[in-house]
């Protein structure tokens, strides 16, 4: 399949106002939520490598299949206000939207469907037959620093686009910049100073993308 224009979106704090892992932690109680939020922020700001907290957060929370499904519904309830219309317009203009996330496939799928996005690159979670947490796909690139750039390169090989744009709030998103034609930092929900400083553009509303990228 060939698509001449590809736009890649982060999920958490970009397409939705929440961080899915933090919401899973909230279910486990305030103490766990605070601990997980501190880890998440440190990783998203680039203070610590993502791989140093990825497994640890899940091992602390041990989310059930049902809880992960509930986060999927929460993503829709907290969707970025312009996302639905912006993505519809992008698709009309010939852009292929893809979600690229260090979040979880099972949680992101409902939001992707709601937004009309068919392609998801995110981490599969593994559950036991009773729905209890078992593990995650440990080889998946977005579980570690630099993993999003690996996926971007895979997408480039798969679709052979003439234009690639990436949009996100975190340092892991910024790492995709060498592999795309344009990196747009997003700051409606979280402003990471490194991202703001190094992005080609920095926006507060996804509708702004339409006036930035080539039509």
PDB file of C-alpha atoms in Angstrom:
ATOM      1  CA  UNK A   1       0.000   0.000   0.000  1.00  0.00           C
ATOM      2  CA  UNK A   2       1.277   3.479  -0.914  1.00  0.00           C
ATOM      3  CA  UNK A   3       0.090   6.704   0.708  1.00  0.00           C
ATOM      4  CA  UNK A   4       1.727   9.942  -0.372  1.00  0.00           C
ATOM      5  CA  UNK A   5       1.062  11.758   2.912  1.00  0.00           C
ATOM      6  CA  UNK A   6       1.196  10.244   6.396  1.00  0.00           C
ATOM      7  CA  UNK A   7       0.449  12.042   9.669  1.00  0.00           C
ATOM      8  CA  UNK A   8       1.348  10.322  12.930  1.00  0.00           C
ATOM      9  CA  UNK A   9      -0.381  11.195  16.198  1.00  0.00           C
ATOM     10  CA  UNK A  10       0.572  10.405  19.749  1.00  0.00           C
ATOM     11  CA  UNK A  11      -2.434   9.357  21.819  1.00  0.00           C
ATOM     12  CA  UNK A  12      -2.083  10.346  25.483  1.00  0.00           C
ATOM     13  CA  UNK A  13      -2.140  14.101  26.179  1.00  0.00           C
ATOM     14  CA  UNK A  14      -2.526  14.670  22.432  1.00  0.00           C
ATOM     15  CA  UNK A  15      -5.615  12.993  20.963  1.00  0.00           C
ATOM     16  CA  UNK A  16      -6.996  12.772  24.510  1.00  0.00           C
ATOM     17  CA  UNK A  17      -6.401  14.884  27.606  1.00  0.00           C
ATOM     18  CA  UNK A  18      -5.487  11.900  29.791  1.00  0.00           C
ATOM     19  CA  UNK A  19      -2.498   9.618  30.262  1.00  0.00           C
ATOM     20  CA  UNK A  20      -3.984   6.121  30.186  1.00  0.00           C
ATOM     21  CA  UNK A  21      -1.395   4.661  32.549  1.00  0.00           C
ATOM     22  CA  UNK A  22      -2.120   7.371  35.111  1.00  0.00           C
ATOM     23  CA  UNK A  23      -5.849   6.647  34.936  1.00  0.00           C
ATOM     24  CA  UNK A  24      -5.174   2.950  35.503  1.00  0.00           C
ATOM     25  CA  UNK A  25      -3.067   3.949  38.500  1.00  0.00           C
ATOM     26  CA  UNK A  26      -5.909   6.108  39.834  1.00  0.00           C
ATOM     27  CA  UNK A  27      -8.049   2.963  40.123  1.00  0.00           C
ATOM     28  CA  UNK A  28      -5.346   1.476  42.377  1.00  0.00           C
ATOM     29  CA  UNK A  29      -5.535   4.414  44.822  1.00  0.00           C
ATOM     30  CA  UNK A  30      -4.028   7.837  45.435  1.00  0.00           C
ATOM     31  CA  UNK A  31      -0.637   6.618  46.587  1.00  0.00           C
ATOM     32  CA  UNK A  32      -0.134   4.466  43.508  1.00  0.00           C
ATOM     33  CA  UNK A  33      -1.490   7.226  41.242  1.00  0.00           C
ATOM     34  CA  UNK A  34       1.016   9.757  42.575  1.00  0.00           C
ATOM     35  CA  UNK A  35       3.903   7.305  42.200  1.00  0.00           C
ATOM     36  CA  UNK A  36       2.954   6.423  38.617  1.00  0.00           C
ATOM     37  CA  UNK A  37       2.331  10.042  37.583  1.00  0.00           C
ATOM     38  CA  UNK A  38       5.809  11.009  38.784  1.00  0.00           C
ATOM     39  CA  UNK A  39       7.354   8.196  36.723  1.00  0.00           C
ATOM     40  CA  UNK A  40       5.296   9.082  33.644  1.00  0.00           C
ATOM     41  CA  UNK A  41       6.172  12.780  33.781  1.00  0.00           C
ATOM     42  CA  UNK A  42       9.867  12.058  34.280  1.00  0.00           C
ATOM     43  CA  UNK A  43       9.875   9.790  31.228  1.00  0.00           C
ATOM     44  CA  UNK A  44       7.826  12.175  29.055  1.00  0.00           C
ATOM     45  CA  UNK A  45      10.146  15.062  29.925  1.00  0.00           C
ATOM     46  CA  UNK A  46      13.179  12.954  29.032  1.00  0.00           C
ATOM     47  CA  UNK A  47      14.611  12.939  32.558  1.00  0.00           C
ATOM     48  CA  UNK A  48      14.702   9.143  32.664  1.00  0.00           C
ATOM     49  CA  UNK A  49      14.561   6.545  29.860  1.00  0.00           C
ATOM     50  CA  UNK A  50      11.114   5.130  29.149  1.00  0.00           C
ATOM     51  CA  UNK A  51      12.351   1.553  29.504  1.00  0.00           C
ATOM     52  CA  UNK A  52      13.286   2.243  33.143  1.00  0.00           C
ATOM     53  CA  UNK A  53       9.604   2.674  34.080  1.00  0.00           C
ATOM     54  CA  UNK A  54       7.582   0.843  31.421  1.00  0.00           C
ATOM     55  CA  UNK A  55       7.496  -2.603  33.018  1.00  0.00           C
ATOM     56  CA  UNK A  56       7.611  -1.265  36.558  1.00  0.00           C
ATOM     57  CA  UNK A  57       4.448   0.790  36.194  1.00  0.00           C
ATOM     58  CA  UNK A  58       2.470  -2.171  34.898  1.00  0.00           C
ATOM     59  CA  UNK A  59       3.834  -4.495  37.566  1.00  0.00           C
ATOM     60  CA  UNK A  60       2.719  -2.047  40.263  1.00  0.00           C
ATOM     61  CA  UNK A  61      -0.768  -1.557  38.814  1.00  0.00           C
ATOM     62  CA  UNK A  62      -1.453  -5.010  37.324  1.00  0.00           C
ATOM     63  CA  UNK A  63      -4.403  -3.732  35.271  1.00  0.00           C
ATOM     64  CA  UNK A  64      -7.206  -6.129  34.435  1.00  0.00           C
ATOM     65  CA  UNK A  65      -8.611  -6.534  30.943  1.00  0.00           C
ATOM     66  CA  UNK A  66     -11.825  -4.840  32.072  1.00  0.00           C
ATOM     67  CA  UNK A  67      -9.956  -1.856  33.488  1.00  0.00           C
ATOM     68  CA  UNK A  68      -8.045  -1.402  30.233  1.00  0.00           C
ATOM     69  CA  UNK A  69     -11.315  -1.536  28.291  1.00  0.00           C
ATOM     70  CA  UNK A  70     -12.720   1.156  30.573  1.00  0.00           C
ATOM     71  CA  UNK A  71      -9.733   3.390  29.787  1.00  0.00           C
ATOM     72  CA  UNK A  72     -10.657   3.013  26.126  1.00  0.00           C
ATOM     73  CA  UNK A  73     -14.042   4.569  26.856  1.00  0.00           C
ATOM     74  CA  UNK A  74     -12.391   7.295  28.919  1.00  0.00           C
ATOM     75  CA  UNK A  75     -10.159   8.221  25.983  1.00  0.00           C
ATOM     76  CA  UNK A  76     -13.304   8.949  23.955  1.00  0.00           C
ATOM     77  CA  UNK A  77     -14.874  10.970  26.770  1.00  0.00           C
ATOM     78  CA  UNK A  78     -11.719  13.099  27.057  1.00  0.00           C
ATOM     79  CA  UNK A  79     -10.948  13.421  23.342  1.00  0.00           C
ATOM     80  CA  UNK A  80      -9.190  16.612  22.202  1.00  0.00           C
ATOM     81  CA  UNK A  81     -12.006  18.936  21.063  1.00  0.00           C
ATOM     82  CA  UNK A  82     -10.735  19.466  17.503  1.00  0.00           C
ATOM     83  CA  UNK A  83      -9.468  15.944  16.880  1.00  0.00           C
ATOM     84  CA  UNK A  84     -12.519  14.474  15.162  1.00  0.00           C
ATOM     85  CA  UNK A  85     -12.999  17.317  12.677  1.00  0.00           C
ATOM     86  CA  UNK A  86      -9.262  17.832  12.071  1.00  0.00           C
ATOM     87  CA  UNK A  87      -8.669  14.172  11.286  1.00  0.00           C
ATOM     88  CA  UNK A  88     -11.729  14.014   9.020  1.00  0.00           C
ATOM     89  CA  UNK A  89     -10.411  17.025   7.084  1.00  0.00           C
ATOM     90  CA  UNK A  90      -6.914  15.542   6.867  1.00  0.00           C
ATOM     91  CA  UNK A  91      -8.331  12.329   5.435  1.00  0.00           C
ATOM     92  CA  UNK A  92     -10.327  14.316   2.859  1.00  0.00           C
ATOM     93  CA  UNK A  93      -7.067  16.003   1.823  1.00  0.00           C
ATOM     94  CA  UNK A  94      -5.395  12.637   1.279  1.00  0.00           C
ATOM     95  CA  UNK A  95      -3.516  12.234   4.556  1.00  0.00           C
ATOM     96  CA  UNK A  96      -3.275   8.815   6.184  1.00  0.00           C
ATOM     97  CA  UNK A  97      -3.563   9.200   9.982  1.00  0.00           C
ATOM     98  CA  UNK A  98      -1.734   6.724  12.224  1.00  0.00           C
ATOM     99  CA  UNK A  99      -1.657   6.535  16.023  1.00  0.00           C
ATOM    100  CA  UNK A 100       1.830   5.854  17.398  1.00  0.00           C
ATOM    101  CA  UNK A 101       1.881   5.371  21.149  1.00  0.00           C
ATOM    102  CA  UNK A 102       3.660   3.835  24.100  1.00  0.00           C
ATOM    103  CA  UNK A 103       0.155   3.179  25.388  1.00  0.00           C
ATOM    104  CA  UNK A 104      -1.798  -0.020  24.976  1.00  0.00           C
ATOM    105  CA  UNK A 105      -3.473  -1.317  21.823  1.00  0.00           C
ATOM    106  CA  UNK A 106      -6.557  -2.598  23.650  1.00  0.00           C
ATOM    107  CA  UNK A 107      -7.186   0.787  25.283  1.00  0.00           C
ATOM    108  CA  UNK A 108      -6.499   2.871  22.176  1.00  0.00           C
ATOM    109  CA  UNK A 109      -8.640   0.870  19.728  1.00  0.00           C
ATOM    110  CA  UNK A 110     -11.995   2.451  20.754  1.00  0.00           C
ATOM    111  CA  UNK A 111     -10.591   5.981  20.358  1.00  0.00           C
ATOM    112  CA  UNK A 112      -9.049   5.121  16.999  1.00  0.00           C
ATOM    113  CA  UNK A 113     -12.367   3.754  15.789  1.00  0.00           C
ATOM    114  CA  UNK A 114     -14.184   6.862  17.054  1.00  0.00           C
ATOM    115  CA  UNK A 115     -11.722   9.115  15.187  1.00  0.00           C
ATOM    116  CA  UNK A 116     -11.769   7.041  12.008  1.00  0.00           C
ATOM    117  CA  UNK A 117      -8.133   5.960  12.322  1.00  0.00           C
ATOM    118  CA  UNK A 118      -7.463   2.423  11.127  1.00  0.00           C
ATOM    119  CA  UNK A 119      -3.728   2.136  11.797  1.00  0.00           C
ATOM    120  CA  UNK A 120      -2.490   1.811  15.389  1.00  0.00           C
ATOM    121  CA  UNK A 121       1.082   1.263  16.491  1.00  0.00           C
ATOM    122  CA  UNK A 122       0.971   0.625  20.243  1.00  0.00           C
ATOM    123  CA  UNK A 123       1.917  -1.954  22.861  1.00  0.00           C
ATOM    124  CA  UNK A 124      -0.178  -5.134  23.139  1.00  0.00           C
ATOM    125  CA  UNK A 125      -1.028  -6.161  26.691  1.00  0.00           C
ATOM    126  CA  UNK A 126      -1.286  -9.846  27.586  1.00  0.00           C
ATOM    127  CA  UNK A 127      -3.980 -11.131  29.934  1.00  0.00           C
ATOM    128  CA  UNK A 128      -4.697 -14.448  31.609  1.00  0.00           C
ATOM    129  CA  UNK A 129      -7.912 -16.327  30.705  1.00  0.00           C
ATOM    130  CA  UNK A 130      -9.652 -14.782  33.733  1.00  0.00           C
ATOM    131  CA  UNK A 131      -8.787 -11.264  32.523  1.00  0.00           C
ATOM    132  CA  UNK A 132      -6.030 -10.652  35.060  1.00  0.00           C
ATOM    133  CA  UNK A 133      -2.798  -8.980  33.988  1.00  0.00           C
ATOM    134  CA  UNK A 134      -0.093 -11.280  32.655  1.00  0.00           C
ATOM    135  CA  UNK A 135       2.509  -9.166  30.820  1.00  0.00           C
ATOM    136  CA  UNK A 136       3.059  -6.899  27.817  1.00  0.00           C
ATOM    137  CA  UNK A 137       4.739  -7.462  24.464  1.00  0.00           C
ATOM    138  CA  UNK A 138       8.259  -6.755  25.690  1.00  0.00           C
ATOM    139  CA  UNK A 139       9.838  -6.639  22.243  1.00  0.00           C
ATOM    140  CA  UNK A 140       7.562  -3.848  21.017  1.00  0.00           C
ATOM    141  CA  UNK A 141       9.653  -0.781  20.088  1.00  0.00           C
ATOM    142  CA  UNK A 142       7.621   1.892  21.900  1.00  0.00           C
ATOM    143  CA  UNK A 143       8.387   0.279  25.255  1.00  0.00           C
ATOM    144  CA  UNK A 144      11.858   1.869  25.054  1.00  0.00           C
ATOM    145  CA  UNK A 145      13.574   5.132  24.208  1.00  0.00           C
ATOM    146  CA  UNK A 146      14.010   5.637  20.478  1.00  0.00           C
ATOM    147  CA  UNK A 147      11.289   3.108  19.719  1.00  0.00           C
ATOM    148  CA  UNK A 148       8.956   5.575  18.064  1.00  0.00           C
ATOM    149  CA  UNK A 149      11.623   6.462  15.520  1.00  0.00           C
ATOM    150  CA  UNK A 150      11.980   2.742  14.743  1.00  0.00           C
ATOM    151  CA  UNK A 151       8.251   2.577  14.008  1.00  0.00           C
ATOM    152  CA  UNK A 152       8.396   5.767  11.920  1.00  0.00           C
ATOM    153  CA  UNK A 153      11.079   4.178   9.765  1.00  0.00           C
ATOM    154  CA  UNK A 154       8.938   1.060   9.429  1.00  0.00           C
ATOM    155  CA  UNK A 155       5.966   3.200   8.374  1.00  0.00           C
ATOM    156  CA  UNK A 156       8.114   5.003   5.816  1.00  0.00           C
ATOM    157  CA  UNK A 157       9.181   1.661   4.309  1.00  0.00           C
ATOM    158  CA  UNK A 158       5.606   0.389   4.347  1.00  0.00           C
ATOM    159  CA  UNK A 159       3.836   3.374   2.747  1.00  0.00           C
ATOM    160  CA  UNK A 160       6.641   5.188   0.857  1.00  0.00           C
ATOM    161  CA  UNK A 161       5.113   8.621   1.551  1.00  0.00           C
ATOM    162  CA  UNK A 162       6.415  11.832   0.038  1.00  0.00           C
ATOM    163  CA  UNK A 163       5.452  13.673   3.236  1.00  0.00           C
ATOM    164  CA  UNK A 164       5.459  12.523   6.862  1.00  0.00           C
ATOM    165  CA  UNK A 165       4.369  14.651   9.821  1.00  0.00           C
ATOM    166  CA  UNK A 166       4.407  13.655  13.494  1.00  0.00           C
ATOM    167  CA  UNK A 167       2.417  15.292  16.304  1.00  0.00           C
ATOM    168  CA  UNK A 168       2.899  14.754  20.037  1.00  0.00           C
ATOM    169  CA  UNK A 169       3.561  16.203  23.471  1.00  0.00           C
ATOM    170  CA  UNK A 170       6.436  14.122  24.840  1.00  0.00           C
ATOM    171  CA  UNK A 171      10.164  13.667  24.356  1.00  0.00           C
ATOM    172  CA  UNK A 172       9.484  10.192  22.946  1.00  0.00           C
ATOM    173  CA  UNK A 173       7.460  11.905  20.206  1.00  0.00           C
ATOM    174  CA  UNK A 174      10.226  14.444  19.614  1.00  0.00           C
ATOM    175  CA  UNK A 175      12.568  11.505  18.958  1.00  0.00           C
ATOM    176  CA  UNK A 176      10.666  10.921  15.697  1.00  0.00           C
ATOM    177  CA  UNK A 177      11.813  14.286  14.297  1.00  0.00           C
ATOM    178  CA  UNK A 178      14.806  12.924  12.300  1.00  0.00           C
ATOM    179  CA  UNK A 179      12.497  10.473  10.524  1.00  0.00           C
ATOM    180  CA  UNK A 180       9.749  12.890   9.459  1.00  0.00           C
ATOM    181  CA  UNK A 181       9.500  16.017   7.322  1.00  0.00           C
ATOM    182  CA  UNK A 182       7.904  18.013  10.129  1.00  0.00           C
ATOM    183  CA  UNK A 183       7.468  17.523  13.863  1.00  0.00           C
ATOM    184  CA  UNK A 184       4.630  19.428  15.536  1.00  0.00           C
ATOM    185  CA  UNK A 185       4.751  19.699  19.317  1.00  0.00           C
ATOM    186  CA  UNK A 186       1.407  19.721  21.122  1.00  0.00           C
ATOM    187  CA  UNK A 187       0.862  21.636  24.346  1.00  0.00           C
ATOM    188  CA  UNK A 188      -2.830  21.817  25.164  1.00  0.00           C
ATOM    189  CA  UNK A 189      -2.506  19.398  28.081  1.00  0.00           C
ATOM    190  CA  UNK A 190       1.205  19.262  28.908  1.00  0.00           C
ATOM    191  CA  UNK A 191       3.964  21.658  27.866  1.00  0.00           C
ATOM    192  CA  UNK A 192       7.345  19.899  27.804  1.00  0.00           C
ATOM    193  CA  UNK A 193       9.973  22.603  27.423  1.00  0.00           C
ATOM    194  CA  UNK A 194      12.336  20.427  25.384  1.00  0.00           C
ATOM    195  CA  UNK A 195       9.544  19.590  22.965  1.00  0.00           C
ATOM    196  CA  UNK A 196       8.482  23.234  22.698  1.00  0.00           C
ATOM    197  CA  UNK A 197      12.055  24.332  22.019  1.00  0.00           C
ATOM    198  CA  UNK A 198      12.885  21.728  19.378  1.00  0.00           C
ATOM    199  CA  UNK A 199       9.602  21.211  17.502  1.00  0.00           C
ATOM    200  CA  UNK A 200       9.237  22.706  14.031  1.00  0.00           C
ATOM    201  CA  UNK A 201       5.911  24.106  15.231  1.00  0.00           C
ATOM    202  CA  UNK A 202       4.243  24.120  18.646  1.00  0.00           C
ATOM    203  CA  UNK A 203       0.452  24.214  18.850  1.00  0.00           C
ATOM    204  CA  UNK A 204      -2.322  24.212  21.451  1.00  0.00           C
ATOM    205  CA  UNK A 205      -5.180  22.981  19.260  1.00  0.00           C
ATOM    206  CA  UNK A 206      -5.143  20.163  16.716  1.00  0.00           C
ATOM    207  CA  UNK A 207      -7.127  22.328  14.286  1.00  0.00           C
ATOM    208  CA  UNK A 208      -3.965  24.438  13.886  1.00  0.00           C
ATOM    209  CA  UNK A 209      -2.368  21.535  11.977  1.00  0.00           C
ATOM    210  CA  UNK A 210      -4.554  22.318   8.967  1.00  0.00           C
ATOM    211  CA  UNK A 211      -2.957  25.738   8.498  1.00  0.00           C
ATOM    212  CA  UNK A 212       0.603  24.429   8.988  1.00  0.00           C
ATOM    213  CA  UNK A 213       0.968  21.359   6.820  1.00  0.00           C
ATOM    214  CA  UNK A 214       0.957  21.326   3.010  1.00  0.00           C
ATOM    215  CA  UNK A 215      -2.489  20.636   1.600  1.00  0.00           C
TER     216      UNK A 215
END
